Coordinates of C-alpha atoms and ligand atoms in Angstrom, one line a residue:
Chain A
X45 CA -6.7 33.9 -0.9
X46 CA -3.9 35.9 0.6
X47 CA -1.4 36.0 3.5
X48 CA -2.5 38.9 5.7
X49 CA 0.1 38.5 8.4
X50 CA 3.6 37.1 8.6
X51 CA 5.6 36.4 11.8
X52 CA 9.2 35.3 11.8
X53 CA 11.4 34.6 14.8
X54 CA 15.1 33.8 14.3
X55 CA 14.4 32.7 10.7
X56 CA 17.6 33.3 8.6
X57 CA 18.6 36.9 9.2
X58 CA 15.3 37.9 10.8
X59 CA 15.4 38.1 14.6
X60 CA 11.8 39.2 14.9
X61 CA 9.5 40.2 12.2
X62 CA 5.8 41.1 12.2
X63 CA 4.4 42.1 8.9
X64 CA 1.0 43.0 7.8
X65 CA 0.3 42.2 4.1
X66 CA -2.4 43.3 1.7
X67 CA -4.0 41.3 -1.1
X68 CA -2.7 42.0 -4.6
X69 CA 0.8 43.0 -5.4
X70 CA 3.5 43.6 -2.7
X71 CA 7.0 44.7 -3.7
X72 CA 10.0 44.1 -1.4
X73 CA 13.0 46.1 -2.4
X74 CA 16.4 46.4 -0.8
X75 CA 20.1 45.9 -1.3
X76 CA 21.7 42.6 -2.0
X77 CA 21.9 40.4 1.1
X78 CA 19.2 42.5 3.0
X79 CA 16.8 39.5 3.4
X80 CA 14.4 39.6 0.4
X81 CA 14.9 36.0 -0.6
X82 CA 14.8 34.9 3.0
X83 CA 11.3 36.5 3.3
X84 CA 9.9 34.6 0.3
X85 CA 11.7 31.5 1.4
X86 CA 9.8 31.8 4.7
X87 CA 6.4 32.0 2.9
X88 CA 7.3 28.9 0.8
X89 CA 8.4 27.1 3.9
X90 CA 5.0 27.8 5.5
X91 CA 3.4 26.1 2.5
X92 CA 5.6 23.1 2.1
X93 CA 8.0 22.8 5.1
X94 CA 10.8 22.6 2.5
X95 CA 13.2 25.3 1.6
X96 CA 13.7 26.7 -1.9
X97 CA 17.5 26.5 -1.4
X98 CA 18.5 24.8 1.9
X99 CA 18.7 21.0 2.3
X100 CA 18.2 21.1 6.0
X101 CA 16.0 23.0 8.5
X102 CA 19.2 23.9 10.4
X103 CA 20.2 26.3 7.7
X104 CA 17.0 28.3 8.2
X105 CA 17.7 28.9 11.9
X106 CA 19.4 32.3 12.5
X107 CA 23.1 31.7 13.1
X108 CA 23.7 31.4 16.9
X109 CA 20.0 30.6 17.7
X110 CA 18.8 27.2 18.7
X111 CA 15.3 27.4 17.5
X112 CA 13.2 29.4 15.0
X113 CA 9.6 29.9 14.3
X114 CA 7.5 31.1 11.4
X115 CA 3.8 31.7 11.2
X116 CA 1.2 33.4 9.1
X117 CA -2.5 34.2 8.8
X118 CA -4.2 33.2 5.6
X119 CA -7.4 34.9 4.6
X120 CA -9.8 33.3 2.2
X121 CA -13.3 34.3 1.4
X122 CA -13.9 36.1 4.7
X123 CA -12.5 33.2 6.8
X124 CA -9.0 33.0 8.1
X125 CA -6.6 30.3 9.3
X126 CA -3.3 30.5 11.1
X127 CA -0.3 28.4 10.3
X128 CA 2.5 28.1 12.9
X129 CA 5.7 26.2 12.6
X130 CA 8.1 26.0 15.5
X131 CA 11.4 24.3 15.0
X132 CA 14.1 23.5 17.5
X133 CA 17.4 22.6 15.8
X134 CA 19.4 21.9 19.0
X135 CA 20.0 19.6 20.7
X136 CA 18.0 17.6 18.1
X137 CA 15.7 18.7 15.3
X138 CA 12.1 19.0 16.5
X139 CA 9.2 20.4 14.6
X140 CA 5.8 21.5 15.7
X141 CA 3.3 22.3 13.0
X142 CA -0.2 23.6 13.6
X143 CA -3.1 25.1 11.8
X144 CA -5.3 27.1 14.1
X145 CA -3.4 25.5 17.0
X146 CA -4.2 21.9 15.9
X147 CA -1.2 19.8 15.1
X148 CA -1.2 18.8 11.4
X149 CA 0.9 16.8 9.0
X150 CA 3.2 18.5 6.5
X151 CA 0.9 17.8 3.6
X152 CA -1.9 19.8 5.2
X153 CA -0.2 23.1 4.9
X154 CA -0.4 23.4 1.2
X155 CA -4.2 23.0 1.5
X156 CA -4.3 26.2 3.5
X157 CA -1.5 28.0 1.8
X158 CA -0.6 26.9 -1.7
X159 CA 2.4 28.8 -3.0
X160 CA 4.7 28.8 -6.0
X161 CA 8.2 30.1 -5.9
X162 CA 9.7 31.7 -9.0
X163 CA 13.4 32.4 -9.4
X164 CA 15.7 33.2 -12.2
X165 CA 17.1 29.7 -11.9
X166 CA 13.8 28.4 -13.3
X167 CA 15.4 28.9 -16.7
X168 CA 17.6 25.9 -16.0
X169 CA 14.4 23.8 -16.2
X170 CA 14.4 24.7 -19.9
X171 CA 18.1 24.8 -20.7
X172 CA 19.5 21.9 -18.7
X173 CA 19.2 18.1 -18.7
X174 CA 16.0 16.2 -18.2
X175 CA 16.7 15.8 -14.5
X176 CA 15.6 19.4 -13.8
X177 CA 12.3 18.9 -15.6
X178 CA 11.6 15.6 -13.8
X179 CA 12.3 17.3 -10.6
X180 CA 9.8 20.0 -11.4
X181 CA 7.1 17.4 -12.2
X182 CA 8.0 15.1 -9.2
X183 CA 7.9 18.0 -6.8
X184 CA 4.6 19.2 -8.1
X185 CA 3.0 15.8 -8.0
X186 CA 4.5 15.1 -4.6
X187 CA 2.8 18.1 -3.2
X188 CA -0.6 17.4 -4.8
X189 CA -0.5 13.7 -3.9
X190 CA 1.7 12.5 -0.9
X191 CA 1.1 8.9 -2.1
X192 CA 3.0 9.8 -5.3
X193 CA 6.0 11.0 -3.2
X194 CA 6.0 7.6 -1.4
X195 CA 5.9 5.6 -4.6
X196 CA 8.6 7.7 -6.2
X197 CA 10.9 7.2 -3.2
X198 CA 10.2 3.4 -3.3
X199 CA 11.1 3.5 -7.0
X200 CA 14.3 5.3 -6.2
X201 CA 15.2 2.8 -3.5
X202 CA 14.7 -0.1 -5.9
X203 CA 16.6 1.7 -8.7
X204 CA 19.7 2.3 -6.5
X205 CA 19.8 -1.3 -5.5
X206 CA 19.2 -2.5 -9.0
X207 CA 22.1 -0.5 -10.4
X208 CA 24.3 -1.9 -7.7
X209 CA 23.2 -5.5 -8.6
X210 CA 23.8 -4.8 -12.3
X211 CA 27.4 -3.8 -11.5
X212 CA 27.9 -6.9 -9.4
X213 CA 26.5 -9.4 -12.0
X214 CA 29.5 -8.8 -14.2
X215 CA 31.9 -10.5 -11.7
X216 CA 29.3 -12.7 -10.0
X217 CA 26.4 -14.0 -12.0
X218 CA 24.7 -15.5 -9.0
X219 CA 23.3 -12.0 -8.4
X220 CA 21.0 -12.6 -11.4
X221 CA 18.2 -14.0 -9.4
X222 CA 18.3 -11.0 -7.1
X223 CA 18.0 -8.8 -10.1
X224 CA 14.8 -10.7 -11.1
X225 CA 13.3 -10.0 -7.7
X226 CA 14.2 -6.4 -7.8
X227 CA 12.7 -6.0 -11.3
X228 CA 9.4 -6.9 -9.8
X229 CA 9.5 -4.1 -7.3
X230 CA 11.0 -1.6 -9.8
X231 CA 8.3 -2.3 -12.4
X232 CA 5.5 -2.1 -9.8
X233 CA 6.6 1.2 -8.3
X234 CA 7.8 2.6 -11.6
X235 CA 4.6 1.9 -13.4
X236 CA 2.6 3.7 -10.8
X237 CA 4.9 6.7 -11.0
X238 CA 4.6 6.7 -14.8
X239 CA 0.9 6.3 -14.7
X240 CA 0.4 9.2 -12.3
X241 CA 2.7 11.4 -14.4
X242 CA 0.8 10.6 -17.6
X243 CA -2.5 11.5 -16.0
X244 CA -1.0 14.8 -14.8
X245 CA 0.4 15.4 -18.3
X246 CA -3.0 15.9 -19.7
X247 CA -3.6 18.9 -17.4
X248 CA -0.1 20.1 -17.6
X249 CA -0.2 20.2 -21.4
X250 CA -3.3 22.3 -21.4
X251 CA -2.1 24.7 -18.7
X252 CA 1.4 25.2 -20.1
X253 CA 0.1 25.9 -23.6
X254 CA -2.5 28.3 -22.3
X255 CA -0.2 30.2 -19.9
X256 CA 2.5 30.4 -22.6
X257 CA -0.1 31.9 -25.0
X258 CA -1.1 34.2 -22.2
X259 CA 2.3 35.7 -21.7
X260 CA 3.8 35.3 -25.2
X261 CA 0.9 35.3 -27.5
X262 CA 1.2 31.9 -29.1
X263 CA 0.7 28.3 -27.9
X264 CA 3.5 26.1 -26.8
X265 CA 3.6 22.3 -27.3
X266 CA 4.3 20.0 -24.4
X267 CA 4.8 16.2 -24.5
X268 CA 6.0 13.4 -22.3
X269 CA 9.0 11.5 -23.7
X270 CA 8.9 8.0 -22.3
X271 CA 11.8 5.7 -22.1
X272 CA 9.6 2.7 -22.3
X273 CA 7.4 4.0 -25.2
X274 CA 4.1 4.6 -23.5
X275 CA 1.6 6.9 -25.0
X276 CA 1.2 10.6 -24.3
X277 CA -1.8 10.6 -22.0
X278 CA -3.9 7.9 -20.3
X279 CA -2.4 4.5 -20.6
X280 CA -3.5 2.0 -18.0
X281 CA -1.3 0.5 -15.3
X282 CA -1.2 -2.9 -16.9
X283 CA -0.2 -1.6 -20.3
X284 CA 2.6 0.5 -18.7
X285 CA 3.8 -2.5 -16.6
X286 CA 4.0 -4.7 -19.6
X287 CA 5.9 -2.1 -21.7
X288 CA 8.3 -1.5 -18.8
X289 CA 9.0 -5.2 -18.4
X290 CA 9.6 -5.6 -22.2
X291 CA 11.9 -2.6 -22.2
X292 CA 14.0 -4.0 -19.3
X293 CA 14.2 -7.4 -21.1
X294 CA 15.3 -5.7 -24.4
X295 CA 18.0 -3.7 -22.7
X296 CA 19.3 -6.4 -20.3
X297 CA 22.6 -6.9 -22.1
X298 CA 23.4 -3.3 -22.4
X299 CA 22.4 -2.6 -18.8
X300 CA 24.7 -5.3 -17.4
X301 CA 27.5 -4.0 -19.6
X302 CA 27.1 -0.4 -18.4
X303 CA 25.9 -1.2 -14.9
X304 CA 22.9 1.2 -15.0
X305 CA 19.2 0.9 -15.5
X306 CA 18.3 2.4 -18.9
X307 CA 14.5 2.5 -18.9
X308 CA 12.0 3.8 -16.4
X309 CA 10.5 7.1 -15.2
X310 CA 14.0 8.2 -14.1
X311 CA 14.9 8.4 -17.8
X312 CA 11.8 10.2 -19.0
X313 CA 11.5 13.8 -20.0
X314 CA 9.1 16.6 -20.6
X315 CA 9.6 18.2 -24.0
X316 CA 8.5 21.8 -24.8
X317 CA 8.2 22.9 -28.4
X318 CA 7.4 26.0 -30.3
X319 CA 6.2 25.5 -33.9
X320 CA 7.4 21.9 -33.6
X321 CA 10.9 22.8 -32.6
X322 CA 12.4 22.1 -29.1
X323 CA 12.5 25.2 -27.0
X324 CA 15.6 23.8 -25.3
X325 CA 17.7 23.8 -28.4
X326 CA 16.1 26.4 -30.7
X327 CA 14.3 28.9 -28.4
X328 CA 15.6 32.4 -28.1
X329 CA 16.5 33.6 -24.6
X330 CA 13.1 35.4 -24.3
X331 CA 11.2 32.3 -25.5
X332 CA 13.1 30.1 -23.0
X333 CA 12.3 32.6 -20.2
X334 CA 8.7 32.6 -21.2
X335 CA 8.6 28.8 -21.3
X336 CA 10.1 28.6 -17.7
X337 CA 7.5 31.1 -16.5
X338 CA 4.7 29.2 -18.3
X339 CA 5.8 26.0 -16.5
X340 CA 5.7 27.7 -13.1
X341 CA 2.4 29.4 -13.8
X342 CA 1.0 26.0 -14.9
X343 CA 2.2 24.7 -11.5
X344 CA 0.1 27.4 -9.9
X345 CA -2.9 26.3 -12.0
X346 CA -2.4 22.7 -11.1
X347 CA -2.2 23.5 -7.4
X348 CA -5.4 25.6 -7.7
X349 CA -7.1 22.6 -9.4
X350 CA -6.0 20.3 -6.6
X351 CA -6.7 22.5 -3.6
X352 CA -9.3 25.0 -4.8
X353 CA -7.4 28.1 -3.8
X354 CA -5.4 30.5 -5.8
X355 CA -1.7 30.0 -4.9
X356 CA 0.4 32.9 -3.6
X357 CA 3.0 33.7 -6.3
X358 CA 6.5 34.4 -4.9
X359 CA 8.5 36.2 -7.5
X360 CA 12.1 36.4 -6.5
X361 CA 14.2 38.6 -8.8
X362 CA 12.3 37.5 -11.8
X363 CA 10.5 40.7 -12.8
X364 CA 13.6 42.5 -13.8
X365 CA 14.2 39.9 -16.4
X366 CA 10.9 40.3 -18.2
X367 CA 10.1 42.8 -20.8
X368 CA 7.3 45.4 -20.2
X369 CA 4.6 43.3 -21.9
X370 CA 5.2 40.1 -20.1
X371 CA 5.7 41.9 -16.8
X372 CA 2.2 43.4 -17.1
X373 CA 0.8 40.0 -18.0
X374 CA 2.3 38.4 -14.9
X375 CA 1.1 41.2 -12.6
X376 CA -2.4 41.1 -14.1
X377 CA -2.7 37.7 -12.4
X378 CA -3.5 39.6 -9.2
X379 CA -6.8 40.6 -10.9
X380 CA -7.6 36.9 -11.0
X381 CA -7.2 36.7 -7.2
X382 CA -3.5 35.7 -6.8
X383 CA -1.5 37.4 -4.2
X384 CA 1.9 38.3 -5.6
X385 CA 5.0 39.0 -3.6
X386 CA 7.9 40.4 -5.6
X387 CA 11.5 41.1 -4.7
X388 CA 13.8 43.6 -6.5
X389 CA 16.8 45.5 -5.6
X390 CA 15.2 48.9 -6.4
X391 CA 11.6 50.3 -6.2
X392 CA 9.9 49.9 -9.6
X393 CA 8.1 52.9 -11.1
X394 CA 4.6 52.3 -12.5
X395 CA 4.7 48.6 -11.6
X396 CA 1.0 48.3 -11.2
X397 CA -1.8 50.5 -10.0
X398 CA -1.9 49.6 -6.4
X399 CA 1.2 48.0 -5.2
X400 CA 2.2 47.9 -1.6
X401 CA 5.9 48.7 -1.3
X402 CA 8.3 47.7 1.4
X403 CA 11.9 48.5 2.0
X404 CA 14.0 45.6 3.3
X405 CA 17.1 46.4 5.3
X406 CA 19.3 44.1 7.4
X407 CA 16.5 41.8 8.4
X408 CA 13.8 44.4 8.9
X409 CA 10.9 45.3 6.7
X410 CA 9.3 48.8 6.6
X411 CA 6.4 50.0 4.6
X412 CA 7.6 52.5 2.0
X413 CA 5.4 55.4 1.0
X414 CA 6.2 56.3 -2.7
X415 CA 9.5 57.1 -4.2
X416 CA 8.9 60.8 -4.9
X417 CA 11.6 63.2 -3.6
X418 CA 9.0 65.9 -2.8
Chain B
X161 CA 35.9 14.3 31.4
X162 CA 39.6 13.8 30.9
X163 CA 40.3 12.4 34.3
X164 CA 38.2 9.3 34.3
X165 CA 39.9 6.3 36.0
X166 CA 41.2 4.0 33.3
X167 CA 38.9 1.1 34.3
X168 CA 35.7 3.2 34.2
X169 CA 36.9 4.7 30.9
X170 CA 37.1 1.1 29.5
X171 CA 33.6 0.3 30.8
X172 CA 32.2 3.4 29.2
X173 CA 33.8 2.5 25.9
X174 CA 32.3 -1.0 25.9
X175 CA 28.8 0.3 26.9
X176 CA 29.0 2.8 24.0
X177 CA 29.1 0.0 21.5
X178 CA 25.6 -1.0 22.5
X179 CA 22.8 0.1 20.2
X180 CA 21.0 3.3 21.2
X181 CA 23.7 4.2 23.8
X182 CA 25.5 7.5 23.2
X183 CA 28.5 8.8 25.2
X184 CA 26.5 10.5 27.8
X185 CA 24.2 7.5 28.5
X186 CA 27.3 5.3 28.6
X187 CA 28.8 7.4 31.2
X188 CA 25.7 7.5 33.3
X189 CA 25.3 3.7 33.1
X190 CA 29.0 3.2 34.0
X191 CA 28.7 5.4 37.1
X192 CA 25.5 3.8 38.1
X193 CA 27.0 0.3 37.9
X194 CA 30.1 1.3 39.8
X195 CA 28.3 2.8 42.7
X196 CA 25.5 0.2 42.7
X197 CA 27.7 -2.1 44.8
X198 CA 29.6 -5.3 44.5
X199 CA 26.6 -7.6 44.7
X200 CA 24.6 -6.1 42.0
X201 CA 27.6 -6.0 39.8
X202 CA 28.4 -9.6 40.4
X203 CA 24.8 -10.5 39.4
X204 CA 25.3 -8.6 36.1
X205 CA 28.6 -10.3 35.5
X206 CA 27.1 -13.7 36.1
X207 CA 24.2 -13.0 33.8
X208 CA 26.6 -11.9 31.1
X209 CA 28.8 -15.0 31.5
X210 CA 25.8 -17.3 31.4
X211 CA 24.5 -15.7 28.3
X212 CA 27.9 -15.9 26.7
X213 CA 28.2 -19.6 27.6
X214 CA 24.7 -20.8 27.0
X215 CA 23.1 -18.7 24.3
X216 CA 23.6 -19.7 20.7
X217 CA 21.5 -20.2 17.6
X218 CA 19.1 -23.0 17.1
X219 CA 20.5 -25.4 14.5
X220 CA 17.0 -25.8 13.1
X221 CA 15.4 -22.4 12.9
X222 CA 18.3 -20.1 13.7
X223 CA 16.6 -18.4 16.6
X224 CA 18.5 -17.4 19.8
X225 CA 18.3 -20.2 22.3
X226 CA 20.0 -21.8 25.3
X227 CA 19.1 -25.3 24.2
X228 CA 19.4 -26.9 20.8
X229 CA 17.0 -27.3 19.2
X230 CA 15.2 -24.4 20.7
X231 CA 12.0 -24.6 22.9
X232 CA 9.8 -23.6 20.0
X233 CA 11.2 -26.2 17.6
X234 CA 10.9 -28.8 20.3
X235 CA 7.3 -27.9 21.4
X236 CA 5.0 -30.8 20.2
X237 CA 2.0 -28.5 20.4
X238 CA 3.2 -26.2 17.7
X239 CA 2.1 -26.7 14.1
X240 CA 5.1 -27.9 12.2
X241 CA 3.3 -27.6 8.8
X242 CA 3.6 -23.8 8.8
X243 CA 6.9 -21.9 8.9
X244 CA 7.1 -18.1 9.4
X245 CA 10.2 -16.7 7.8
X246 CA 11.7 -13.6 9.5
X247 CA 15.0 -11.7 9.2
X248 CA 16.1 -11.4 12.8
X249 CA 15.6 -13.1 16.2
X250 CA 13.9 -9.9 17.4
X251 CA 11.1 -10.5 14.9
X252 CA 10.4 -13.9 16.4
X253 CA 10.0 -12.1 19.7
X254 CA 7.6 -9.6 18.1
X255 CA 5.4 -12.5 16.9
X256 CA 5.6 -14.4 20.1
X257 CA 4.6 -11.3 22.0
X258 CA 1.5 -11.0 19.8
X259 CA 0.8 -14.6 20.6
X260 CA -1.1 -15.4 17.5
X261 CA 1.2 -17.7 15.6
X262 CA 1.3 -21.4 16.5
X263 CA 3.7 -22.6 13.8
X264 CA 7.4 -22.7 13.6
X265 CA 9.9 -20.0 12.6
X266 CA 12.9 -19.7 10.4
X267 CA 15.4 -16.8 11.0
X268 CA 17.3 -15.7 7.9
X269 CA 19.8 -13.5 9.8
X270 CA 19.4 -10.6 7.5
X271 CA 18.0 -9.3 4.3
X272 CA 19.3 -9.3 0.8
X273 CA 20.9 -5.8 0.8
X274 CA 22.6 -4.9 -2.5
X275 CA 23.7 -1.5 -1.2
X276 CA 25.8 -3.3 1.4
X277 CA 26.8 -6.1 -0.9
X278 CA 24.8 -8.7 1.1
X279 CA 23.5 -11.3 -1.3
X280 CA 21.3 -14.4 -0.8
X281 CA 24.3 -16.6 -0.1
X282 CA 24.9 -14.9 3.2
X283 CA 21.4 -15.7 4.5
X284 CA 20.1 -19.0 5.9
X285 CA 18.2 -19.7 2.7
X286 CA 19.8 -23.1 2.0
X287 CA 18.9 -24.2 5.5
X288 CA 15.3 -23.2 4.8
X289 CA 15.2 -25.2 1.5
X290 CA 16.5 -28.2 3.3
X291 CA 14.0 -27.9 6.1
X292 CA 11.0 -27.8 3.7
X293 CA 12.3 -30.7 1.6
X294 CA 11.0 -33.2 4.2
X295 CA 7.5 -32.7 2.9
X296 CA 5.9 -32.0 6.2
X297 CA 5.8 -28.2 5.6
X298 CA 2.7 -27.0 3.7
X299 CA 2.9 -23.2 4.1
X300 CA 5.6 -20.7 4.3
X301 CA 4.7 -17.2 5.6
X302 CA 7.2 -14.6 4.5
X303 CA 7.2 -12.0 7.3
X304 CA 9.9 -9.7 6.0
X305 CA 9.7 -5.9 6.2
X306 CA 7.7 -4.1 3.6
X307 CA 10.6 -1.9 2.5
X308 CA 12.6 -2.6 -0.7
X309 CA 15.2 -4.9 0.9
X310 CA 12.5 -6.9 2.7
X311 CA 10.4 -7.2 -0.5
X312 CA 13.4 -8.2 -2.6
X313 CA 14.1 -11.0 -0.1
X314 CA 10.5 -12.1 -0.1
X315 CA 10.3 -12.2 -3.9
X316 CA 13.6 -14.1 -4.0
X317 CA 12.3 -16.7 -1.5
X318 CA 9.0 -17.0 -3.3
X319 CA 10.8 -17.9 -6.5
X320 CA 12.9 -20.5 -4.8
X321 CA 10.0 -22.0 -2.8
X322 CA 7.2 -22.1 -5.3
X323 CA 8.6 -24.8 -7.5
X324 CA 8.6 -27.1 -4.4
X325 CA 4.8 -27.0 -4.5
X326 CA 4.4 -25.1 -1.2
X327 CA 1.8 -22.5 -0.4
X328 CA 3.8 -19.3 0.0
X329 CA 2.1 -16.3 1.6
X330 CA 3.2 -12.8 2.5
X331 CA 2.2 -10.7 5.5
X332 CA -0.5 -8.2 4.5
X333 CA 0.7 -4.6 4.3
X334 CA -1.1 -3.6 7.5
X335 CA 2.3 -2.3 8.2
X336 CA 2.9 1.0 6.5
X337 CA 5.6 1.2 3.8
X338 CA 8.9 0.9 5.4
X339 CA 7.7 0.3 8.9
X340 CA 9.6 -2.4 10.8
X341 CA 8.1 -5.4 12.4
X342 CA 9.6 -4.8 15.8
X343 CA 8.0 -1.4 16.0
X344 CA 4.6 -2.7 15.0
X345 CA 2.1 -3.2 17.9
X346 CA 0.6 -6.6 18.6
X347 CA -2.8 -5.7 17.0
X348 CA -1.1 -4.8 13.7
X349 CA 0.9 -8.0 13.7
X350 CA -2.2 -10.0 14.3
X351 CA -4.1 -8.3 11.5
X352 CA -1.4 -8.6 9.0
X353 CA -1.0 -12.3 9.8
X354 CA -4.7 -12.9 9.4
X355 CA -4.9 -11.1 6.2
X356 CA -1.8 -12.7 4.6
X357 CA -2.1 -13.3 0.9
X358 CA -0.7 -15.9 -1.3
X359 CA 2.2 -14.8 -3.5
X360 CA 2.0 -15.3 -7.2
Ligands
ATP528 N1 20.8 31.1 8.9 C1 21.1 32.4 8.8 N2 21.3 33.2 9.8 C2 21.6 34.5 9.7 N3 21.8 35.1 8.5 C3 21.6 34.3 7.4 C4 21.3 32.9 7.5 N4 21.2 32.4 6.2 C5 21.5 33.5 5.4 N5 21.8 34.6 6.1 C6 22.1 35.9 5.5 O1 20.9 36.6 5.1 C7 21.3 37.6 4.3 C8 20.2 37.9 3.3 O2 20.0 36.9 2.4 P1 19.0 37.0 1.2 O3 19.3 35.9 0.3 O4 17.6 37.1 1.7 O5 19.3 38.4 0.5 P2 18.6 39.1 -0.6 O6 18.0 40.3 0.0 O7 17.7 38.2 -1.3 O8 19.8 39.5 -1.6 P3 20.0 39.5 -3.2 O9 19.4 40.8 -3.7 O10 21.4 39.5 -3.3 O11 19.3 38.3 -3.7 C9 22.6 37.1 3.6 O12 23.6 38.0 3.8 C10 23.0 35.8 4.3 O13 24.3 35.8 4.7
MG529 MG1 17.7 37.2 -3.2
ZN530 ZN1 14.6 -23.6 16.7

């Protein structure tokens, strides 16, 4: 599957762009601030209607413009589909999303164009607090399963209220009965979130371990660290609910003292290990980079499993950080049918046998015929 | 628009306080009223004054009314063994529009909203408990929104009512997560009323 054509109108620093793309590897090079990330951002936006860095659609609109549009043609096995997104940001935000000119919901786009965005910041997933790893998992599951996103948001609604009530109870114990009511909602939504995560962990463990071995030559361990003590994989909903309730009971005193909820999916973590040691604390820089890369490649595999199409891999500035061996490994993925779009500040010699190269300059993209000075 | 006559300016400011009315709409409404003539303005003023003087809350169910108790509470044809509990008077209107419910109502005047610091004490819950203590009431239907505040309120009420030996039911989730009652069409309300389930 691959994007064969991309169209942008007033998207970020692109006034008007029409770009023909080939399957396989495409390299976009150009100076800082020329528009490389913007280009990959547009591809990801067409897959998810979310931005890799902006909070709001407004930021995607070229400064001074009142509306923007993005569109692409996606070829797959001889058939092709066209995604179009038109967004007016003024006077009010209005979005029109179509596939082959038929209006669709956001969650339909990823079925046509699954995509994974890689950035050097992926390293934070390994190095930083558990929040970034939960975000990775939540975002992945939310795209595979819109119902998961709804449950998670209900859980977060209940959690915010519960934390508020915990703080109030200290001065006004009459809030206790409200707390009991909220616990019911928290446990119901939270158990469903946990159950879905645990099911996904089975696949994720296998994929991360395999992709890590693929790029670094040895397997990597992955496990789910649950704050309510539920098992690695499986675990039925009832069992999870019961453990969640017990855990809330057990920590009730400490929770009221601290005014926060101490157990539930918002306190869980994904732990990556090499030879039994946590990559986060003991991994070398290279191992941590490989682990981040493995997580994202596993994301690609999970999307492929869910939608039956090989996701487009959007590699923003990450290639320059990999050594020769791992770079070759990643690029070899195009032999398995992935389209790969790469950005770099300079052309890269001997990147891969047939790379299409483009030069990006001030919001325009031109095909680039070889770097030879002859 | 810096040169608006002071009296029109004041009118615009008052209209702006209405829900769903922005500055532009407020101005359009104000101009429309002013040029519509004395008679039509007098009618509006009279209607406002009447509403101010006559409309209040029913001392039994808490619904808006211009007689106390309200027409629904006083209607002998309505089934006084079933009470449908809603958050706002507009929800009563939604049910009445759907025309499927023949029992009585109880309006809470809000939800338990921890994020705004609104607790159960601020709702008309004590009044409800007093109403059901007469023994005539057999079923309470909790028709709060399906979002977290609505669900918290329903669970809270269920806990308070169950010990009194009443049948406590909840509207079925024909309404999608987070969808408000007053946006639901009549068919949806009918269906979720029919498919209400007992709370445990
Ligand atoms: N909404 C917008 N309208 C117009 N220009 C924008 C908008 N948002 C960002 N830009 C500009 O687009 C330019 C290109 O940004 P982009 O992030 O794509 O650069 P890049 O080529 O990836 O650079 P680098 O190599 O530094 O990562 C920036 O100079 C930025 O100021
Ligand atoms: Mg960039
Ligand atoms: Zn009444």
